[in-house]
Amino acid sequence: MTSNNEDSFNSITSISELRKIVQQARLSGKKIGVVPTMGALHAGHLSLIQEALARTDIVVVTLFVNPTQFSPDEDFGNYPRPVEEDLKKCKEAGAHLVFHPDVSEIYPEDAYTTVSVNTISEKLEGQFRPTHFDGVTTVVMKLFNIVLPDVAFFGQKDYQQQLLIKRMVKDLNVPVEVIACPTIRDPDGLAMSSRNQYLSKQERETALLVPESLKLAEKMLLDGEEDFDKIKDAMKKLLTSSDEVKVDYVSLAHPETLEELKQVQPEIVALVATYVGSTRLIDNRIIHLSSISSNQ
Ligand code: AMP
């Protein structure tokens, strides 16, 4: 299916058609940007589209709820799929192409090949969602091979994911520049997420504990606290001050390797994963301790 709107917006479901259009653009010297998403677009996704428009000539947004990154007990079936609304948002945002294939277009048959980035993928999210990242890296590699973009845009909201994609591109010599864009938040601080719509009014209030726990870690570090276990305990205590919260992990990690840190360094990433009710939320914050020298 293709819909042409004033020759600048195309909505496409077939790989061959997408390849044809992108190839034409590439041959005329255009720089291609891709923004991979699972749809249910919000201002966070739109910020990636804006960044892509600023840095590339043709912006391809992919809307694909990727089954292989969900485990059987997760929300694949219920994941929101407001395709018409998403297409409208992409068009209004100025994207040029939206690729929203069926599952059968991306996975026509059982595949024998998986892209797996080891070590970093086994930590944090990998501990709780062991098959998730292989699904992510495999589908992103497939999308890269379908679109052949020059630049790809990801959110820092999914910190571990963008790190894995950067690593995959480096390790496999994929000729794509990966740019991580800042997390967009609601005015009260909650990171935007397609899953926020699952939250009841009460849970939405409670969910603020997630960004607050990250700010608490930052405050404690800036105030000179050096006992990381103490900081993580304080984060957990704050999070579990509501019965609705179940903590999967809190982490104070090295921003590149995600190794758990034991002592202060100039840049630390604080990461949190929790359930609020039955909704799983993740968030992170990079903490800069400018007074600490890097060889400490
Ligand atoms: P998703 O549709 O959840 O798979 O997200 C698609 C892309 O949007 C990923 O690169 C996410 O990291 C990014 N993203 C999701 N939420 C936000 C946000 N609040 N701010 C910035 N980027 C986001």
Short mmCIF file of C-alpha atoms and ligand atoms in Angstrom, two decimals:
data_model
loop_
_atom_site.label_atom_id
_atom_site.label_comp_id
_atom_site.label_asym_id
_atom_site.label_seq_id
_atom_site.Cartn_x
_atom_site.Cartn_y
_atom_site.Cartn_z
CA MET A 1 0.00 0.00 0.00
CA THR A 2 1.26 3.43 -0.83
CA SER A 3 -0.42 6.72 -0.20
CA ASN A 4 1.03 9.77 -1.82
CA ASN A 5 0.27 13.06 -0.11
CA GLU A 6 1.49 16.11 -1.97
CA ASP A 7 4.41 13.93 -3.17
CA SER A 8 6.29 14.40 0.12
CA PHE A 9 4.75 11.76 2.38
CA ASN A 10 4.53 8.05 1.73
CA SER A 11 3.10 5.35 3.90
CA ILE A 12 4.52 1.99 2.90
CA THR A 13 4.11 -1.60 4.06
CA SER A 14 6.25 -3.48 1.54
CA ILE A 15 10.03 -3.86 1.73
CA SER A 16 10.51 -3.74 -2.04
CA GLU A 17 8.52 -0.54 -2.40
CA LEU A 18 10.37 1.13 0.44
CA ARG A 19 13.71 0.10 -1.06
CA LYS A 20 12.71 1.55 -4.43
CA ILE A 21 11.77 4.96 -3.02
CA VAL A 22 14.76 5.22 -0.71
CA GLN A 23 17.10 4.13 -3.49
CA GLN A 24 15.80 6.94 -5.72
CA ALA A 25 16.40 9.47 -2.95
CA ARG A 26 19.87 8.10 -2.31
CA LEU A 27 20.78 8.28 -5.99
CA SER A 28 19.78 11.92 -6.06
CA GLY A 29 22.28 12.55 -3.27
CA LYS A 30 19.92 12.71 -0.32
CA LYS A 31 21.07 11.71 3.15
CA ILE A 32 18.71 9.12 4.65
CA GLY A 33 17.69 9.12 8.32
CA VAL A 34 15.73 6.39 10.08
CA VAL A 35 13.74 6.54 13.31
CA PRO A 36 12.81 3.00 14.41
CA THR A 37 9.73 2.86 16.68
CA MET A 38 7.00 0.51 17.80
CA GLY A 39 4.40 3.22 17.18
CA ALA A 40 1.90 4.69 19.67
CA LEU A 41 3.88 7.83 19.05
CA HIS A 42 4.35 10.54 21.66
CA ALA A 43 6.47 13.67 21.94
CA GLY A 44 9.57 11.57 22.69
CA HIS A 45 9.32 9.85 19.31
CA LEU A 46 8.52 13.17 17.63
CA SER A 47 11.72 14.67 19.06
CA LEU A 48 13.68 11.92 17.29
CA ILE A 49 11.90 12.80 14.04
CA GLN A 50 12.78 16.49 14.55
CA GLU A 51 16.42 15.60 15.13
CA ALA A 52 16.39 13.40 12.03
CA LEU A 53 14.88 16.23 9.97
CA ALA A 54 17.60 18.56 11.21
CA ARG A 55 20.41 16.18 10.26
CA THR A 56 19.20 14.29 7.18
CA ASP A 57 17.22 14.97 3.98
CA ILE A 58 14.80 12.04 3.91
CA VAL A 59 13.36 10.80 7.19
CA VAL A 60 12.00 7.26 7.34
CA VAL A 61 9.97 6.40 10.46
CA THR A 62 9.37 2.71 11.06
CA LEU A 63 6.32 1.58 13.03
CA PHE A 64 6.70 -2.07 13.91
CA VAL A 65 5.68 -3.86 17.08
CA ASN A 66 8.42 -6.45 16.93
CA PRO A 67 7.20 -9.81 18.28
CA THR A 68 10.69 -11.23 18.85
CA GLN A 69 11.55 -8.69 21.54
CA PHE A 70 8.58 -9.69 23.71
CA SER A 71 8.59 -12.80 25.87
CA PRO A 72 5.39 -14.88 25.92
CA ASP A 73 4.25 -13.31 29.22
CA GLU A 74 4.70 -9.73 28.01
CA ASP A 75 2.29 -7.28 26.37
CA PHE A 76 2.86 -7.97 22.63
CA GLY A 77 -0.84 -8.67 21.99
CA ASN A 78 -2.05 -5.64 23.94
CA TYR A 79 0.64 -3.21 22.84
CA PRO A 80 -1.16 -0.11 21.46
CA ARG A 81 -1.26 0.11 17.65
CA PRO A 82 -3.00 3.37 16.68
CA VAL A 83 -1.62 3.22 13.12
CA GLU A 84 -3.82 5.90 11.55
CA GLU A 85 -3.05 8.37 14.34
CA ASP A 86 0.64 7.55 14.09
CA LEU A 87 0.65 8.15 10.33
CA LYS A 88 -1.01 11.52 10.89
CA LYS A 89 1.56 12.45 13.55
CA CYS A 90 4.44 11.45 11.28
CA LYS A 91 3.04 13.46 8.41
CA GLU A 92 2.46 16.52 10.61
CA ALA A 93 5.97 16.19 12.04
CA GLY A 94 7.39 16.35 8.52
CA ALA A 95 8.61 12.75 8.09
CA HIS A 96 8.87 11.70 4.45
CA LEU A 97 8.28 7.97 4.64
CA VAL A 98 6.57 5.73 7.16
CA PHE A 99 7.31 2.04 6.93
CA HIS A 100 4.71 0.00 8.82
CA PRO A 101 5.02 -3.59 7.66
CA ASP A 102 3.02 -6.59 8.84
CA VAL A 103 4.87 -9.15 10.93
CA SER A 104 4.82 -11.51 7.92
CA GLU A 105 6.70 -8.96 5.81
CA ILE A 106 9.57 -8.81 8.31
CA TYR A 107 9.47 -12.46 9.39
CA PRO A 108 8.14 -14.41 6.38
CA GLU A 109 9.55 -17.66 7.74
CA ASP A 110 11.46 -18.98 10.73
CA ALA A 111 14.90 -17.42 10.66
CA TYR A 112 18.13 -19.21 11.56
CA THR A 113 20.07 -16.01 12.19
CA THR A 114 20.06 -13.75 15.23
CA VAL A 115 22.15 -10.68 15.96
CA SER A 116 23.31 -10.78 19.54
CA VAL A 117 25.53 -8.28 21.33
CA ASN A 118 26.93 -10.14 24.28
CA THR A 119 28.00 -8.87 27.70
CA ILE A 120 26.23 -5.50 27.70
CA SER A 121 22.96 -7.20 26.73
CA GLU A 122 23.17 -9.62 29.66
CA LYS A 123 23.13 -6.92 32.34
CA LEU A 124 20.20 -4.95 33.78
CA GLU A 125 17.29 -5.39 31.34
CA GLY A 126 18.93 -8.60 30.12
CA GLN A 127 18.63 -10.10 33.62
CA PHE A 128 14.89 -9.59 33.63
CA ARG A 129 14.10 -9.89 29.90
CA PRO A 130 16.65 -12.48 28.73
CA THR A 131 15.46 -12.72 25.10
CA HIS A 132 14.56 -9.06 24.65
CA PHE A 133 17.76 -7.58 23.28
CA ASP A 134 18.42 -10.30 20.72
CA GLY A 135 14.98 -9.44 19.36
CA VAL A 136 15.86 -5.74 19.33
CA THR A 137 19.30 -5.99 17.74
CA THR A 138 18.07 -8.48 15.14
CA VAL A 139 15.12 -6.36 14.06
CA VAL A 140 17.18 -3.15 14.05
CA MET A 141 19.80 -4.85 11.88
CA LYS A 142 17.02 -6.00 9.54
CA LEU A 143 15.57 -2.48 9.42
CA PHE A 144 19.03 -1.07 8.71
CA ASN A 145 19.43 -3.56 5.86
CA ILE A 146 16.00 -2.69 4.49
CA VAL A 147 16.30 1.11 4.71
CA LEU A 148 20.10 1.44 4.32
CA PRO A 149 20.09 4.70 6.28
CA ASP A 150 23.05 7.02 6.74
CA VAL A 151 21.97 7.97 10.25
CA ALA A 152 19.70 6.27 12.81
CA PHE A 153 18.09 8.00 15.77
CA PHE A 154 17.39 6.37 19.13
CA GLY A 155 16.29 7.67 22.52
CA GLN A 156 18.46 7.82 25.58
CA LYS A 157 15.28 6.79 27.40
CA ASP A 158 16.22 3.21 26.45
CA TYR A 159 19.80 3.69 27.58
CA GLN A 160 20.98 0.10 27.34
CA GLN A 161 19.30 -0.31 23.95
CA GLN A 162 21.10 2.66 22.33
CA LEU A 163 24.38 1.43 23.79
CA LEU A 164 23.83 -2.02 22.26
CA ILE A 165 22.94 -0.61 18.87
CA LYS A 166 26.06 1.58 18.88
CA ARG A 167 28.12 -1.48 19.79
CA MET A 168 26.47 -3.65 17.12
CA VAL A 169 27.18 -1.04 14.44
CA LYS A 170 30.80 -0.76 15.56
CA ASP A 171 31.43 -4.51 15.90
CA LEU A 172 29.78 -5.42 12.58
CA ASN A 173 31.08 -2.45 10.54
CA VAL A 174 27.56 -1.31 9.76
CA PRO A 175 27.86 1.98 7.86
CA VAL A 176 25.23 3.80 9.93
CA GLU A 177 25.83 6.68 12.33
CA VAL A 178 23.83 6.14 15.51
CA ILE A 179 22.65 9.22 17.38
CA ALA A 180 21.13 9.04 20.86
CA CYS A 181 18.65 11.83 21.63
CA PRO A 182 17.68 13.17 25.08
CA THR A 183 14.73 11.78 27.01
CA ILE A 184 11.56 13.81 26.66
CA ARG A 185 9.53 14.06 29.88
CA ASP A 186 6.09 15.16 30.89
CA PRO A 187 6.20 18.51 32.74
CA ASP A 188 6.19 16.69 36.11
CA GLY A 189 9.26 14.65 35.16
CA LEU A 190 7.86 11.27 34.11
CA ALA A 191 9.68 10.03 31.01
CA MET A 192 7.25 9.71 28.11
CA SER A 193 6.54 6.14 27.14
CA SER A 194 3.90 4.38 25.05
CA ARG A 195 3.28 2.21 28.11
CA ASN A 196 2.34 5.19 30.33
CA GLN A 197 -1.18 4.92 28.92
CA TYR A 198 -1.59 1.63 30.82
CA LEU A 199 -1.25 3.51 34.15
CA SER A 200 -4.35 4.33 36.22
CA LYS A 201 -4.61 7.87 37.57
CA GLN A 202 -3.25 6.72 40.92
CA GLU A 203 -0.41 4.74 39.30
CA ARG A 204 0.49 7.74 37.13
CA GLU A 205 1.06 9.70 40.38
CA THR A 206 3.07 6.86 41.87
CA ALA A 207 5.19 6.57 38.71
CA LEU A 208 6.79 9.92 39.59
CA LEU A 209 8.82 8.01 42.16
CA VAL A 210 10.86 6.66 39.23
CA PRO A 211 12.37 9.99 38.08
CA GLU A 212 12.49 11.12 41.72
CA SER A 213 14.65 8.14 42.65
CA LEU A 214 17.10 9.11 39.89
CA LYS A 215 17.19 12.69 41.12
CA LEU A 216 17.79 11.42 44.64
CA ALA A 217 20.83 9.46 43.41
CA GLU A 218 22.12 12.56 41.69
CA LYS A 219 21.61 14.70 44.79
CA MET A 220 23.34 12.21 47.07
CA LEU A 221 26.32 11.95 44.70
CA LEU A 222 26.56 15.72 44.28
CA ASP A 223 26.38 16.08 48.06
CA GLY A 224 29.46 13.88 48.26
CA GLU A 225 28.01 10.48 49.19
CA GLU A 226 30.47 7.81 48.07
CA ASP A 227 28.81 4.68 49.39
CA PHE A 228 26.99 3.37 46.32
CA ASP A 229 25.10 0.69 48.24
CA LYS A 230 23.74 3.38 50.51
CA ILE A 231 22.58 5.42 47.51
CA LYS A 232 20.93 2.41 45.87
CA ASP A 233 19.23 1.47 49.14
CA ALA A 234 17.88 5.02 49.42
CA MET A 235 16.58 4.83 45.83
CA LYS A 236 14.86 1.49 46.54
CA LYS A 237 13.40 2.82 49.76
CA LEU A 238 11.93 5.81 47.97
CA LEU A 239 10.54 3.64 45.16
CA THR A 240 8.97 1.14 47.51
CA SER A 241 7.44 3.87 49.67
CA SER A 242 4.40 2.99 47.54
CA ASP A 243 2.98 -0.56 47.70
CA GLU A 244 2.23 -0.27 43.98
CA VAL A 245 5.92 -0.34 43.09
CA LYS A 246 8.00 -3.45 42.61
CA VAL A 247 11.67 -2.80 41.81
CA ASP A 248 13.41 -4.93 39.18
CA TYR A 249 16.71 -3.11 39.59
CA VAL A 250 18.42 0.13 40.50
CA SER A 251 21.91 0.60 39.16
CA LEU A 252 24.76 3.08 39.28
CA ALA A 253 26.80 2.07 36.30
CA HIS A 254 29.61 2.97 33.97
CA PRO A 255 28.01 4.85 31.03
CA GLU A 256 29.76 2.73 28.36
CA THR A 257 30.12 -0.74 29.84
CA LEU A 258 27.19 -0.72 32.29
CA GLU A 259 29.51 -2.30 34.85
CA GLU A 260 28.16 -1.65 38.33
CA LEU A 261 30.33 1.07 39.89
CA LYS A 262 31.81 0.96 43.35
CA GLN A 263 33.40 4.38 43.45
CA VAL A 264 32.74 7.84 42.08
CA GLN A 265 33.86 8.85 38.61
CA PRO A 266 33.13 11.90 36.44
CA GLU A 267 30.12 10.38 34.68
CA ILE A 268 27.74 7.83 36.14
CA VAL A 269 24.50 6.53 34.71
CA ALA A 270 21.75 5.81 37.19
CA LEU A 271 19.20 3.34 35.86
CA VAL A 272 15.91 2.09 37.26
CA ALA A 273 13.40 -0.55 36.19
CA THR A 274 10.19 -1.00 38.16
CA TYR A 275 6.69 -2.23 37.89
CA VAL A 276 4.07 0.33 38.85
CA GLY A 277 1.02 -1.90 39.21
CA SER A 278 1.35 -4.20 36.21
CA THR A 279 3.14 -1.65 34.02
CA ARG A 280 6.89 -1.95 33.64
CA LEU A 281 8.71 1.39 33.49
CA ILE A 282 12.39 2.11 32.88
CA ASP A 283 14.26 5.38 33.21
CA ASN A 284 17.80 6.66 33.62
CA ARG A 285 19.80 9.77 34.33
CA ILE A 286 23.38 10.64 33.51
CA ILE A 287 25.05 12.20 36.51
CA HIS A 288 28.03 14.48 35.96
CA LEU A 289 30.41 14.88 38.84
CA SER A 290 32.58 17.53 37.28
CA SER A 291 34.89 17.96 40.25
CA ILE A 292 36.07 14.32 40.07
CA SER A 293 39.10 13.82 37.85
CA SER A 294 38.87 10.91 35.38
CA ASN A 295 41.95 9.06 36.70
CA GLN A 296 40.50 8.74 40.18
P1 AMP B 1 9.66 2.55 21.22
O1 AMP B 1 8.52 2.90 20.31
O2 AMP B 1 9.28 2.56 22.66
O3 AMP B 1 10.38 1.30 20.78
O4 AMP B 1 10.71 3.72 21.08
C1 AMP B 1 11.22 4.07 19.83
C2 AMP B 1 12.37 5.03 20.01
O5 AMP B 1 11.92 6.19 20.71
C3 AMP B 1 13.49 4.42 20.87
O6 AMP B 1 14.75 4.82 20.34
C4 AMP B 1 13.24 5.05 22.21
O7 AMP B 1 14.41 5.15 23.02
C5 AMP B 1 12.73 6.41 21.83
N1 AMP B 1 11.96 7.01 22.92
C6 AMP B 1 10.96 6.42 23.62
N2 AMP B 1 10.54 7.24 24.60
C7 AMP B 1 11.29 8.37 24.52
C8 AMP B 1 11.34 9.59 25.25
N3 AMP B 1 10.53 9.81 26.29
N4 AMP B 1 12.23 10.52 24.87
C9 AMP B 1 13.07 10.30 23.82
N5 AMP B 1 13.08 9.17 23.09
C10 AMP B 1 12.19 8.22 23.42
#
